[in-house]
Structure formats: structure tokens, C-alpha cells
XYZ file of C-alpha atoms in Angstrom:
676
model
C -63.061 21.050 53.888
C -60.937 22.015 57.371
C -58.258 22.980 57.354
C -56.612 22.004 60.411
C -52.953 22.430 61.654
C -50.556 21.925 64.051
C -48.863 24.889 64.008
C -45.245 25.193 65.899
C -46.378 27.426 68.763
C -47.013 25.664 72.109
C -48.780 26.178 75.259
C -47.118 27.237 78.521
C -46.505 23.230 78.917
C -45.361 23.261 76.389
C -47.917 21.504 74.286
C -48.673 21.295 70.909
C -51.529 24.053 69.474
C -54.062 22.396 67.440
C -56.268 24.504 65.142
C -59.068 24.367 63.792
C -60.674 27.572 62.531
C -64.699 26.375 61.451
C -66.928 27.701 58.623
C -70.440 29.177 57.346
C -70.337 25.769 55.501
C -71.797 22.505 55.673
C -69.103 20.824 58.016
C -68.474 16.760 57.431
C -67.214 15.393 61.092
C -66.220 12.402 59.557
C -63.717 14.297 57.572
C -62.932 16.042 60.547
C -62.198 12.998 62.415
C -60.338 12.050 59.527
C -57.867 15.151 59.644
C -57.383 14.755 62.875
C -56.454 11.148 64.001
C -53.967 11.852 61.053
C -52.633 15.212 62.652
C -52.926 13.739 66.062
C -50.446 10.806 63.823
C -47.688 13.129 63.269
C -45.895 14.439 67.172
C -44.353 11.630 69.174
C -45.444 10.019 72.235
C -42.956 12.472 74.185
C -44.744 15.415 72.893
C -48.095 13.310 73.171
C -47.725 13.295 76.534
C -47.158 16.956 77.271
C -51.151 17.543 75.896
C -51.814 19.554 73.480
C -54.636 23.143 73.653
C -57.161 22.814 70.919
C -57.710 25.890 69.091
C -61.667 26.054 67.526
C -61.908 28.573 65.862
C -65.315 29.996 65.736
C -65.947 33.080 64.811
C -67.126 32.872 60.972
C -69.206 29.328 62.209
C -72.583 28.530 63.892
C -72.454 27.346 68.314
C -74.659 24.267 67.250
C -71.023 23.297 65.044
C -68.234 24.523 67.297
C -70.870 22.597 70.076
C -70.886 19.342 67.902
C -67.029 19.794 67.306
C -66.323 20.716 70.837
C -68.025 17.385 72.045
C -66.535 15.166 68.823
C -62.769 15.452 70.739
C -64.356 13.851 73.467
C -64.123 10.751 71.038
C -60.936 11.316 69.095
C -58.560 12.668 72.268
C -60.044 13.157 74.731
C -56.969 11.933 76.295
C -53.809 14.136 74.689
C -56.346 17.374 75.436
C -55.513 19.385 77.630
C -57.129 22.861 77.039
C -59.694 23.914 74.116
C -60.412 27.219 73.670
C -63.258 28.296 71.677
C -62.594 31.538 70.569
C -66.191 33.231 70.302
C -66.673 35.882 67.590
C -67.069 40.280 68.828
C -70.988 39.427 68.058
C -71.549 36.832 71.070
C -74.229 33.647 70.531
C -77.320 33.796 71.767
C -77.878 32.749 75.005
C -80.504 30.301 74.567
C -77.903 29.575 72.468
C -75.152 29.309 73.794
C -76.923 28.305 77.571
C -74.008 24.932 77.438
C -72.086 25.355 80.409
C -68.558 24.171 78.448
C -66.746 24.214 81.676
C -69.865 22.154 83.475
C -68.765 19.525 81.518
C -65.309 19.575 82.342
C -65.372 15.838 84.140
C -67.217 14.098 81.208
C -65.726 15.791 78.434
C -62.045 15.516 79.963
C -60.553 18.376 79.558
C -61.130 22.569 80.121
C -63.089 24.059 77.237
C -63.292 27.519 77.347
C -65.080 30.596 76.114
C -62.661 33.375 74.521
C -62.588 36.729 71.967
C -59.579 36.743 69.833
C -58.159 39.945 71.327
C -58.174 37.284 74.802
C -56.302 34.681 73.633
C -53.321 35.718 74.507
C -54.404 35.204 79.022
C -53.944 31.341 78.128
C -51.027 31.096 74.853
C -47.864 33.689 74.906
C -48.121 35.855 71.309
C -44.864 34.146 69.567
C -46.768 31.448 69.901
C -49.603 32.235 68.319
C -50.119 33.286 64.584
C -51.215 36.839 63.186
C -54.895 35.497 62.997
C -55.798 35.058 66.865
C -53.468 38.484 67.329
C -49.826 36.204 67.745
C -46.718 36.705 66.116
C -45.875 33.560 64.989
C -44.610 33.194 61.442
C -46.550 29.517 60.088
C -47.322 29.142 56.391
C -50.140 25.539 56.690
C -50.215 25.481 52.838
C -46.217 24.753 52.533
C -46.625 23.126 55.767
C -48.689 20.758 53.512
C -46.281 20.305 50.762
C -43.530 20.201 53.113
C -46.137 16.812 54.999
C -46.537 15.852 50.953
C -42.784 16.309 49.622
C -41.822 13.504 53.157
C -45.293 11.751 52.789
C -44.735 10.627 49.126
C -40.821 10.432 49.563
C -41.044 7.793 52.912
C -44.085 6.115 50.980
C -41.565 5.321 48.000
C -38.486 4.819 49.443
C -39.427 2.040 51.605
C -41.562 0.972 48.488
C -38.063 1.558 46.616
C -35.912 -0.255 49.448
C -38.134 -3.286 49.828
C -38.308 -3.560 45.914
C -33.935 -3.644 46.253
C -33.320 -6.149 49.304
C -35.740 -8.312 47.015
C -33.958 -7.417 43.535
C -30.217 -7.871 45.278
C -31.558 -10.905 47.304
C -32.801 -12.716 44.280
C -29.213 -11.940 42.139
C -27.663 -13.143 45.454
C -28.765 -16.631 45.663
C -28.869 -16.897 41.268
C -25.401 -16.295 42.061
C -25.371 -19.258 44.632
C -28.049 -21.255 41.652
C -27.005 -20.987 37.884
C -28.739 -23.457 37.092
C -32.302 -21.346 38.413
C -33.588 -18.475 35.737
C -32.496 -15.703 36.314
C -35.588 -13.380 36.947
C -34.112 -10.604 34.188
C -38.261 -8.519 34.273
C -38.436 -7.888 37.962
C -37.398 -3.859 37.930
C -38.115 -1.433 41.183
C -41.383 0.335 40.456
C -38.678 3.660 40.923
C -36.973 5.171 39.462
C -34.340 4.559 42.739
C -32.156 8.267 40.972
C -35.319 10.373 41.710
C -36.353 8.623 45.026
C -32.274 9.871 45.743
C -32.846 13.055 44.780
C -35.746 13.546 46.213
C -34.552 12.658 49.520
C -31.769 14.396 49.566
C -33.649 17.747 48.548
C -36.071 17.124 51.207
C -33.517 16.594 53.718
C -31.343 20.084 52.872
C -34.720 22.005 53.166
C -34.804 19.804 56.878
C -31.795 20.891 57.919
C -32.105 24.683 56.923
C -34.932 25.338 58.409
C -33.397 23.443 61.377
C -30.506 26.494 60.795
C -32.445 28.910 60.246
C -34.794 27.730 63.785
C -31.921 27.571 65.676
C -29.684 30.953 64.431
C -32.823 33.578 63.781
C -33.532 36.138 66.152
C -36.620 36.436 68.551
C -36.338 33.020 68.882
C -39.737 33.790 67.648
C -40.202 30.203 65.902
C -38.443 26.773 66.770
C -38.024 23.754 64.162
C -41.821 21.820 65.042
C -41.213 18.000 67.171
C -42.236 16.119 63.410
C -39.657 18.251 61.233
C -37.148 17.079 64.297
C -38.633 13.299 63.387
C -38.823 13.722 59.675
C -34.855 14.188 59.891
C -33.471 11.379 61.353
C -35.421 9.530 59.159
C -34.855 10.928 56.042
C -31.376 9.964 56.628
C -31.787 6.264 57.865
C -33.673 5.730 54.302
C -31.098 7.581 52.304
C -28.504 5.502 53.766
C -30.366 2.663 53.662
C -31.164 3.395 49.887
C -28.023 4.465 49.227
C -26.691 0.920 50.324
C -29.214 -0.957 48.599
C -28.953 1.422 44.999
C -25.635 0.364 45.556
C -26.252 -2.861 45.485
C -28.728 -2.568 43.021
C -26.617 -1.279 40.985
C -23.684 -3.745 40.469
C -26.755 -6.107 40.287
C -28.177 -3.922 37.502
C -24.605 -4.018 36.167
C -24.258 -7.662 36.043
C -27.672 -8.235 34.459
C -26.395 -5.677 31.936
C -23.157 -8.037 31.158
C -25.132 -10.868 31.747
C -27.604 -9.669 29.362
C -24.924 -8.194 26.589
C -22.992 -11.592 27.515
C -25.945 -13.558 26.072
C -26.540 -11.113 23.433
C -23.516 -11.786 21.635
C -23.723 -15.377 22.496
C -26.897 -14.980 20.165
C -25.914 -13.767 18.201
C -21.878 -15.387 17.503
C -24.571 -18.594 16.784
C -26.339 -17.044 14.701
C -23.231 -16.651 12.463
C -21.757 -19.637 13.283
C -24.918 -21.113 12.184
C -25.768 -19.625 9.393
C -22.391 -20.036 7.967
C -22.178 -23.966 8.824
C -25.293 -23.993 7.810
C -26.837 -22.611 4.562
C -23.672 -20.258 3.448
C -22.036 -23.928 4.241
C -24.320 -25.353 2.279
C -24.650 -22.460 -0.687
C -20.480 -23.558 -1.344
C -20.876 -27.170 -1.034
C -23.260 -27.192 -4.216
C -20.939 -24.180 -6.303
C -18.185 -26.949 -7.408
C -18.670 -26.915 -11.235
C -15.853 -24.467 -13.326
C -17.635 -24.765 -16.544
C -16.740 -25.453 -19.489
C -16.511 -21.980 -21.513
C -15.814 -18.723 -20.458
C -19.476 -17.634 -20.893
C -19.891 -20.826 -18.134
C -17.062 -19.394 -16.196
C -19.338 -15.941 -16.005
C -21.915 -16.828 -15.060
C -20.331 -18.950 -12.574
C -18.821 -16.157 -10.787
C -21.352 -13.939 -10.667
C -23.395 -16.839 -8.385
C -20.175 -17.099 -6.377
C -20.737 -13.171 -6.163
C -24.121 -12.860 -5.198
C -22.796 -15.991 -2.337
C -20.093 -13.475 -1.593
C -22.592 -10.184 -1.149
C -24.704 -13.033 1.764
C -21.565 -13.561 3.262
C -19.814 -10.398 3.288
C -23.455 -9.372 5.958
C -22.575 -11.839 8.365
C -18.796 -11.279 8.190
C -20.180 -7.035 9.287
C -21.673 -8.202 12.503
C -18.921 -10.536 12.876
C -16.632 -8.235 13.396
C -19.049 -5.790 15.375
C -19.458 -8.732 17.528
C -15.425 -9.006 17.889
C -15.200 -5.581 18.564
C -17.051 -5.428 21.618
C -16.291 -9.270 23.319
C -12.539 -7.169 22.534
C -14.798 -4.620 24.743
C -15.421 -6.676 27.707
C -12.264 -8.766 27.672
C -10.572 -5.225 28.400
C -12.833 -4.654 30.927
C -11.231 -7.493 32.821
C -14.009 -9.807 34.320
C -12.111 -12.934 35.183
C -15.700 -15.066 35.396
C -15.781 -14.446 31.961
C -13.190 -14.345 30.088
C -12.791 -17.677 29.141
C -16.746 -17.879 27.947
C -15.998 -15.052 25.941
C -12.362 -15.749 24.601
C -14.235 -18.983 24.049
C -16.771 -17.098 21.875
C -14.520 -15.567 20.131
C -12.387 -18.438 19.265
C -15.448 -20.477 17.344
C -16.282 -17.323 16.200
C -13.008 -16.360 14.234
C -12.610 -19.923 13.592
C -16.404 -20.335 12.266
C -15.521 -16.678 10.090
C -11.900 -17.516 8.800
C -12.730 -20.559 7.804
C -15.684 -19.537 5.504
C -14.184 -16.413 4.230
C -10.955 -19.596 3.052
C -13.423 -21.295 1.282
C -14.508 -18.205 -0.356
C -11.535 -16.942 -1.647
C -10.350 -20.347 -2.336
C -13.652 -20.535 -4.593
C -13.165 -17.496 -6.086
C -9.539 -18.040 -7.388
C -10.506 -21.100 -9.177
C -13.217 -19.533 -10.980
C -9.918 -17.317 -12.132
C -8.062 -19.378 -12.683
C -10.607 -21.566 -14.494
C -12.560 -18.196 -16.945
C -8.857 -17.662 -17.177
C -8.829 -21.076 -18.896
C -11.411 -21.056 -20.614
C -10.026 -17.609 -22.168
C -6.394 -18.880 -23.641
C -8.351 -22.234 -24.540
C -10.550 -20.394 -26.727
C -7.851 -17.980 -28.050
C -5.988 -21.389 -28.914
C -9.512 -23.327 -30.428
C -9.251 -19.789 -32.651
C -5.965 -19.638 -33.604
C -6.354 -23.381 -34.890
C -9.106 -22.565 -36.558
C -8.110 -19.714 -38.381
C -4.898 -21.752 -38.975
C -6.451 -24.646 -40.143
C -8.894 -22.368 -42.406
C -5.835 -21.271 -43.906
C -4.699 -25.309 -44.482
C -8.088 -26.114 -46.052
C -8.141 -23.606 -48.674
C -6.700 -23.354 -52.015
C -2.743 -22.457 -52.609
C -2.595 -20.125 -55.940
C 0.275 -18.136 -55.556
C 1.897 -16.186 -58.480
C 5.284 -16.845 -58.299
C 7.977 -19.074 -56.173
C 8.502 -15.307 -54.224
C 4.486 -15.378 -52.622
C 4.934 -19.111 -51.947
C 7.880 -18.341 -49.754
C 5.925 -15.542 -48.355
C 2.565 -17.774 -47.163
C 4.884 -20.749 -46.071
C 5.957 -17.990 -43.560
C 2.908 -17.174 -42.512
C 1.612 -20.494 -41.974
C 4.343 -21.591 -39.442
C 4.464 -17.851 -37.892
C 0.723 -19.028 -37.459
C 1.893 -22.349 -35.685
C 4.466 -21.268 -33.782
C 1.834 -18.630 -32.234
C 0.225 -21.548 -31.185
C 1.467 -21.997 -28.142
C 0.293 -24.761 -25.843
C 2.556 -24.074 -22.764
C 0.819 -21.357 -21.393
C -3.046 -23.472 -21.371
C -0.919 -26.474 -19.361
C -0.261 -23.931 -17.789
C -2.892 -22.598 -16.595
C -5.304 -25.770 -16.136
C -1.778 -27.293 -14.013
C -2.860 -24.122 -11.543
C -6.241 -24.908 -11.358
C -6.690 -28.824 -11.223
C -4.011 -27.602 -7.559
C -6.349 -25.456 -6.422
C -9.452 -28.384 -7.170
C -7.087 -30.728 -4.977
C -6.487 -28.124 -2.323
C -10.398 -27.923 -1.979
C -11.169 -31.505 -0.525
C -8.807 -29.975 2.725
C -12.863 -28.681 4.248
C -14.908 -31.029 1.525
C -17.213 -30.855 5.333
C -18.098 -34.188 4.143
C -19.084 -33.925 0.913
C -17.493 -36.523 -1.966
C -15.334 -33.715 -3.052
C -13.321 -36.475 -5.315
C -15.485 -37.833 -8.247
C -16.629 -34.205 -8.529
C -13.318 -32.887 -9.248
C -12.302 -35.523 -10.241
C -14.747 -34.836 -13.495
C -13.770 -31.294 -13.393
C -10.221 -32.670 -13.571
C -11.116 -35.191 -16.603
C -12.817 -31.688 -17.632
C -9.925 -29.716 -17.975
C -6.991 -32.656 -19.413
C -9.784 -33.215 -21.927
C -9.617 -29.641 -23.259
C -5.304 -29.963 -23.363
C -5.248 -33.473 -25.431
C -7.656 -31.882 -27.463
C -5.947 -28.576 -27.869
C -2.559 -31.254 -28.323
C -4.280 -32.947 -31.432
C -5.672 -30.279 -33.070
C -2.597 -29.182 -32.990
C -0.640 -31.716 -34.136
C -2.746 -31.917 -37.045
C -2.548 -28.007 -38.010
C 2.248 -29.090 -37.629
C 1.106 -32.088 -40.220
C -0.941 -30.495 -42.586
C 1.371 -27.466 -42.345
C 4.046 -30.416 -42.778
C 2.306 -31.203 -46.120
C 1.200 -27.993 -46.796
C 5.105 -26.779 -46.815
C 6.211 -30.233 -48.961
C 3.596 -28.666 -51.574
C 4.783 -25.408 -51.451
C 7.931 -26.349 -51.924
C 7.191 -28.660 -55.035
C 5.261 -24.849 -56.440
C 8.935 -23.008 -55.903
C 10.414 -26.717 -58.320
C 7.684 -25.633 -60.229
C 7.778 -22.711 -61.126
C 11.514 -22.318 -61.222
C 11.113 -25.256 -63.575
C 9.192 -23.278 -65.525
C 11.653 -19.828 -64.895
C 14.471 -22.220 -66.242
C 12.412 -23.520 -69.169
C 11.294 -20.318 -69.662
C 14.547 -19.202 -69.507
C 16.227 -21.987 -72.035
C 13.545 -20.643 -74.923
C 15.170 -17.487 -74.092
C 19.445 -18.664 -74.055
C 18.449 -20.180 -77.211
C 16.899 -17.580 -79.185
C 19.842 -16.343 -77.635
C 22.146 -18.481 -79.517
C 19.978 -18.160 -82.658
C 20.324 -14.542 -83.109
C 23.452 -14.340 -82.841
C 24.029 -17.122 -84.697
C 21.938 -15.962 -87.810
C 23.956 -12.037 -87.110
C 27.473 -12.560 -85.706
C 28.508 -16.162 -87.992
C 28.206 -14.906 -91.047
C 32.454 -15.681 -92.147
C 32.955 -17.994 -94.309
C 37.310 -17.621 -93.810
C 39.132 -17.002 -96.098
C 41.628 -20.291 -96.354
C 40.385 -23.566 -95.925
C 41.822 -23.321 -92.846
C 40.119 -20.553 -91.513
C 36.778 -22.473 -92.814
C 37.370 -25.026 -90.886
C 38.098 -23.960 -88.210
C 34.955 -22.373 -87.868
C 33.378 -24.998 -88.450
C 34.941 -26.936 -85.530
C 33.966 -23.300 -83.497
C 29.835 -24.401 -84.821
C 30.493 -27.628 -84.060
C 31.293 -26.092 -79.845
C 28.314 -23.415 -80.771
C 25.558 -26.208 -81.819
C 26.711 -27.953 -78.778
C 26.557 -25.520 -76.288
C 22.446 -25.638 -77.906
C 22.192 -29.012 -77.897
C 23.009 -28.909 -74.447
C 20.431 -25.509 -73.625
C 17.847 -27.608 -75.510
C 18.208 -30.832 -73.500
C 17.892 -28.405 -70.382
C 15.139 -26.593 -71.301
C 13.287 -30.287 -72.178
C 14.703 -32.156 -69.069
C 12.707 -28.608 -66.017
C 9.579 -29.161 -68.696
C 9.602 -33.044 -67.763
C 10.391 -31.884 -64.538
C 7.325 -29.783 -64.535
C 4.966 -32.839 -66.002
C 5.751 -34.583 -63.167
C 5.500 -32.041 -60.867
C 1.853 -30.969 -61.947
C 1.080 -34.592 -61.423
C 2.331 -34.350 -57.259
C 0.100 -32.259 -56.746
C -2.501 -32.801 -58.787
C -2.100 -29.314 -60.533
C -4.267 -30.687 -63.786
C -5.505 -27.135 -64.778
C -1.565 -26.286 -64.973
C 0.703 -27.138 -67.518
C 3.740 -26.747 -69.314
C 2.104 -23.149 -71.633
C 3.675 -22.107 -74.137
C 7.574 -22.791 -73.691
C 8.376 -26.203 -74.721
C 6.559 -25.382 -78.653
C 8.784 -22.214 -77.735
C 11.680 -24.380 -77.151
C 10.594 -26.907 -79.944
C 10.601 -23.679 -82.400
C 13.068 -22.200 -81.385
C 15.417 -25.465 -81.404
C 13.980 -25.898 -85.272
C 14.811 -22.788 -86.527
C 18.172 -22.576 -85.227
C 18.722 -26.553 -86.435
C 17.906 -25.231 -89.915
C 19.573 -22.044 -89.344
C 22.445 -24.281 -88.221
C 22.444 -27.241 -91.033
C 22.333 -24.151 -93.354
C 25.520 -23.014 -91.461
C 27.184 -25.566 -91.681
C 26.755 -26.342 -95.897
C 28.553 -22.951 -96.727
C 31.176 -24.154 -94.561
C 32.094 -27.029 -95.831
C 31.460 -25.668 -99.526
C 33.658 -22.856 -98.837
C 35.571 -25.238 -97.338
C 35.780 -26.890 -100.908
C 35.747 -23.815 -102.128
C 38.804 -22.670 -100.610
C 40.601 -26.390 -101.330
C 40.041 -26.075 -104.500
C 41.210 -23.086 -105.136
C 44.576 -23.588 -102.738
C 45.091 -26.234 -105.339
C 45.411 -23.919 -107.867
C 47.571 -21.591 -106.608
C 49.845 -23.960 -104.840
C 49.927 -26.492 -107.749
C 52.052 -26.044 -111.534
C 50.226 -25.444 -114.606
C 51.112 -29.332 -115.984
C 50.220 -30.562 -112.313
C 46.820 -29.077 -112.153
C 43.441 -30.729 -113.817
C 41.382 -28.576 -115.717
C 38.697 -30.412 -113.751
C 39.887 -28.483 -110.430
C 38.978 -25.377 -112.482
C 35.373 -26.144 -113.199
C 35.209 -26.891 -109.401
C 36.663 -23.372 -108.627
C 34.226 -22.108 -110.288
C 31.230 -24.800 -109.817
C 31.730 -24.621 -106.565
C 31.830 -20.417 -106.144
C 28.960 -19.644 -108.124
C 26.533 -22.152 -105.644
C 28.895 -21.025 -102.746
C 27.721 -17.604 -104.250
C 24.016 -18.568 -104.947
C 23.423 -19.591 -101.490
C 24.694 -16.416 -100.450
C 21.723 -14.813 -102.018
C 19.303 -17.774 -100.503
C 16.971 -16.826 -96.845
C 16.895 -19.605 -94.135
C 13.739 -20.484 -94.566
C 12.288 -22.117 -91.090
C 9.895 -24.876 -90.982
C 7.458 -22.024 -90.407
C 7.944 -21.089 -93.210
C 9.671 -17.679 -92.346
C 12.346 -16.284 -93.932
C 16.229 -15.027 -92.372
C 18.845 -14.454 -93.483
C 22.346 -14.462 -92.042
C 23.159 -10.728 -91.235
C 23.187 -7.505 -93.219
C 22.961 -7.850 -97.057
C 26.674 -5.948 -96.553
C 27.759 -8.654 -94.636
C 26.679 -10.840 -97.671
C 28.014 -8.814 -100.169
C 31.374 -8.209 -98.552
C 31.582 -12.317 -98.091
C 30.137 -12.269 -102.159
C 33.302 -10.078 -103.028
C 36.063 -11.911 -101.410
C 34.253 -15.125 -102.836
C 34.647 -13.569 -106.763
C 38.129 -12.136 -106.190
C 39.535 -15.319 -105.384
C 37.302 -17.669 -107.987
C 38.952 -14.158 -110.464
C 42.327 -15.266 -109.198
C 42.244 -18.169 -110.402
C 39.771 -17.307 -113.619
C 42.666 -15.688 -113.954
C 45.701 -18.801 -113.483
C 44.118 -20.494 -115.319
C 44.077 -18.484 -118.617
C 48.641 -17.381 -117.514
C 48.820 -21.128 -117.986
C 46.452 -21.486 -120.949
C 48.620 -18.417 -122.689
C 51.698 -19.804 -121.199
C 51.011 -23.492 -123.318
C 49.312 -21.636 -126.079
C 53.614 -19.936 -126.533
C 55.644 -23.015 -125.643
């Protein structure tokens, strides 16, 4: 197609020069006509009034094409064309081809047409206004001009369209602000990026100003800015000013939109948080009112509560984020949004804090319930252990073991302290009573009553169980004290048997003297009676203890336990003691009779002593001597001698000596009686 251009060159009438280069290829007249229309629409009316000089470069074309182009100018721009210079080739067209004379057709065409060689073109146009292809010195880059023109037209088109859109957007936003109930058209956005269009305009304006500066300050005056460039600068400046003004308004609109969108987004999220917390979140808590009846049940409730807390934590995280966003908007200081933002913030905070308080209160109740059930379980195990001890048969070995067992029971009973359970139960009931303040209309008192009844029932049951254990401990204490008495009676009875045995042993081994005279023998008899009284008391004490043992065994229902061999031993020793005591009394009485008769012989004159007295001394003395040689025979057939054989021999010697004295006394008296 054509590279038709309006160069910066001017003819001698200051008219613009229009260059139409032709080539050997087929030429489209429609394209050429459109191109000319476009180019002629660029200069101002004042400039077009000075006319155009058209250079038709036919050096590479055919004559018929040149002719057609020239004739077409008559139809396109006859009024603006003042001169048409057809540059012919060096070898002129055939005369028969060029018989058409343009100068003769001047009136019909409306402009003058001349055929001229390229080197002769300076006759009509100054060389400084011609480009180098026509032998001139004018610097002109048509492609650069086309590119700049495209940039200008693109900017003009985009900026104009953008201005219209920004005006519509800004006016629409202004109407929305006046009519609050009108829904905003948030989807209406400009077709072009304002920043890009402004950047393009600034670059274009800078280029135009630079070219103008270079044209006015350049050397030689060989170049001057084109009229279209001079016209483009104020147009671009005006567009930029209008665009900046509308873009500033649009930025404010965008800021308001962004703020409104952000506010709406925050409001939506706030309502999502509020609706969930007051809806599903609250419903979750409404269904969780139990405290369980054991540690395992309370742990299951705690696990369920942790799941609920986990779900709430996600919404609380959203609350924290929203609170920060609201705080940032409040710090921006937009008066018109402060009330709404503060209302949203207050509503969000109230709901979140209330829900967090509910969660914390529920957690405290569950923790207290776990502690209560744990304490109740520990106490139950302690009472079970104590009850097991109380129900077990007691077979202590001795009184010390009984005392130790009783002390252990009392310590176990004392360790079962219900004060801690009552304290934890009261704390739990107080916490549940405080839950009614955020019940959201649920019938909390009824459910709380069930929980409180359960807590009180557990505490009462523990109290009753402990009371039963205390009663059983009292019974066990009494039983054990009786067993202590039983062991004591058995021990003392055994001791009585030992004491009686010791008395018997002392009677046999140490009570062997018969006295040297009747007086001493009588004293020994008195001492022996006292000795027997002591033995009798010991025996009676042992019998009483054994009787008490029988009574205690009956009281304790201890049928398997009896006095054992203590009573037979006591009776056996007592019988042995009785036999030995009687033998001792018999011997002392014989000794007393012997000493009395012997003393009567010794203290009276021979005339006063009867024969029977001597015979008595001899008879009693022999009987006593015989008695000393006889052992004590116990009921079981066993025998036991008084003292040692030496002791008996000494006593017998003393009796014999005394009997000899009486015999001598008798013989002396007989001799004296014979003498006289």
C-alpha cells in the first residue's frame, strides 16, 4: 500500500507538502483515497486554507496510474490542492502515452499540474523543504511520524474513552452517596488502566515538547514542527489535565469502594462469627450440662468439651483478626464509619467474651467434677478397704497384736476425711449455680437440681458408709478390748499357776524345819497357816481369772477358744499343794506333841512324870522319825520328799537326840528310885 505522508516541509506559500510515492505494483485507489482523507483530516482549517502542494512521485510507476491519481485528487481534495508536481522518470514516458495535457485541464481540475524531473523540483519548492529523495535537506522519518501518530491517536482514543468512563463512575458514586438506599454498581470498572494511560500521555507530551524544543533551538532553521504536532500538545495537555482530575476523583471513589467493601466484608465476617457462636456454638454448650457419675464419665465429658473448645478456637482466631482490622479502620479516623465500626466491634466482643466465659465456666465445672469424683473414688476405696478389714476374722496372737490392729483400724478410719469431699462438692454446686446467668432460656435449674442431687447423694452415701464403719470400728474396738482382757486373764491365770507351783516348790524345799521346841513349832505352824492362805488366795485368783476367761469367750463367741490346760494345771498344782500342806501340818503337829511331851519330862520332877509321858515321847518320836522317811504322795501317784536327804537326816538326828535325853532322864529317875 501507499506510504503517503505529510512531511514537515512547506511550499513557498507556507502550504503543507503532500507526498504520494507510486510503485509498479497494482495501486488501490480506495486505499489511497482513505489515506488522503485521513492525512487531510490532521491539519487545522487555517493550515488547510493555505493549500497543499502535492508531489506525485511517478518515477517507479506507469503513466496511466499517475494520471488516475491526479484525477482522483480532483474528487478528494480539489479545494485544498494548489499545485500538483508529478515527478517523472529520467526516461520520459512515451509521448503517445502522455498526450494528456494537465495544464490545459487546470480549470476543470481546479489545481495546476506540472511534470518535472526530480532535480528540477527545487524550482517550485525550496530545497530545505524537500526530503533527500527529492534532492532536499529536510530531515523527516515517515515511520517515526507514523509511530508517534499511532501513539497519539491511541492515547487520544483511550484517554477519551477512559474520561467518559471515569465521569460515569464518579457521577454514579456521587449519586450513590446522595441516595444511600440505592445499591452501588461495584462491578463497573474502567476499560483501561488509568495509570498506564497517564504514563503514555506523559511520555507523549514529553516527546512532543522535546521535538518542539529541538525544532526551535536547532541550528540552521532547517526543521520546524508540524502543524499537527503543535495542535497535539495542547490537546494532550488538556486530556492529561482532565484525566488527572477524574482519576483523582476515581481514586477517591476506589478508596471509598475499598473501604465500603472492606467494611461490608468485615460486617459479613462479624455476622458469621456472631451467628455461629450464638447458633451452633451455643447449641453445643446447651447440650453439655452433665457432670458424670464417675471419673471416667467426667473424663469423657472433658474430652467432648475440648472438641467444642477446638471448634470455638477457630472462630476466636477470626475474631482476633477482625478486631485488628476494625482497630486499623478506627485509627484511620473516618467519622462516618466510626459509629458503625464501634458497634460491630462491641457486638463481636460481647458475643465472643460471653462465649469464652461460658467455655471457661464449663471447663471449671468439669474440672471440679473430676476432682469431686476422684476424691469420692479415693474415699470409696478407703472405706472398702476399711470395711474389708472390719469384716475379716480377727485372730491375733496376743494382746500387743490386738493393740496394733486396733491402732491401725483407728488410723485408717481417721484417714477417711469427708471434709475435702464436702468442700469440693460445695465448690462444684456453686459453680453450677453461676451457670444460670447465661442459660439462653434453657431450663437450667432442673438439670442443675439433678446434678446437685447427685452430688449431695454421693456425699450423704459417703457419710453413711463412714458412719457404718465408725460403728463397726466401735464394735471391733469393744471386741478387741475384750480379747485383750481375755489374753490378760489367760496370762494372769498362767501366772497364778506358776506362782502356786513356786509356792509348792518352796513348801517342799524350804519349809522343812520342825522347830527345836514346842514354841518354835507353834510359830512354824502359824507361819504355815499364813503361807497356806497366800496359796489359797493365789488359787482362788487363778480360778476367778479362768472363770472370767470362760465368760469372755462366750461374749466373743469364741467357741474354739477355751482355757486350755491352764485349769487342769491349776487344779493339779493346787491338789499337790494341799497334800503337801496337810503333810506339813501333820508333821508340825506331831513335832509339837513330841516337843511338848519331851519338855514336860525335862521340866518336871521324876515323881510328877507319869509313865505314859515317857511312852508318849518314845511313841511320838518314833512315829515322827518314821514320818520323816515317808515321801509326799500326790494324787497322780508321784512322790516328793521334803527338802534334801541331809535335811531330813538333820531333823531326825535332832529328834533322836531329844529322845535319848528323855531316855536318859527316865533311866536316871529309875536308878534314883532304886537307890532310895
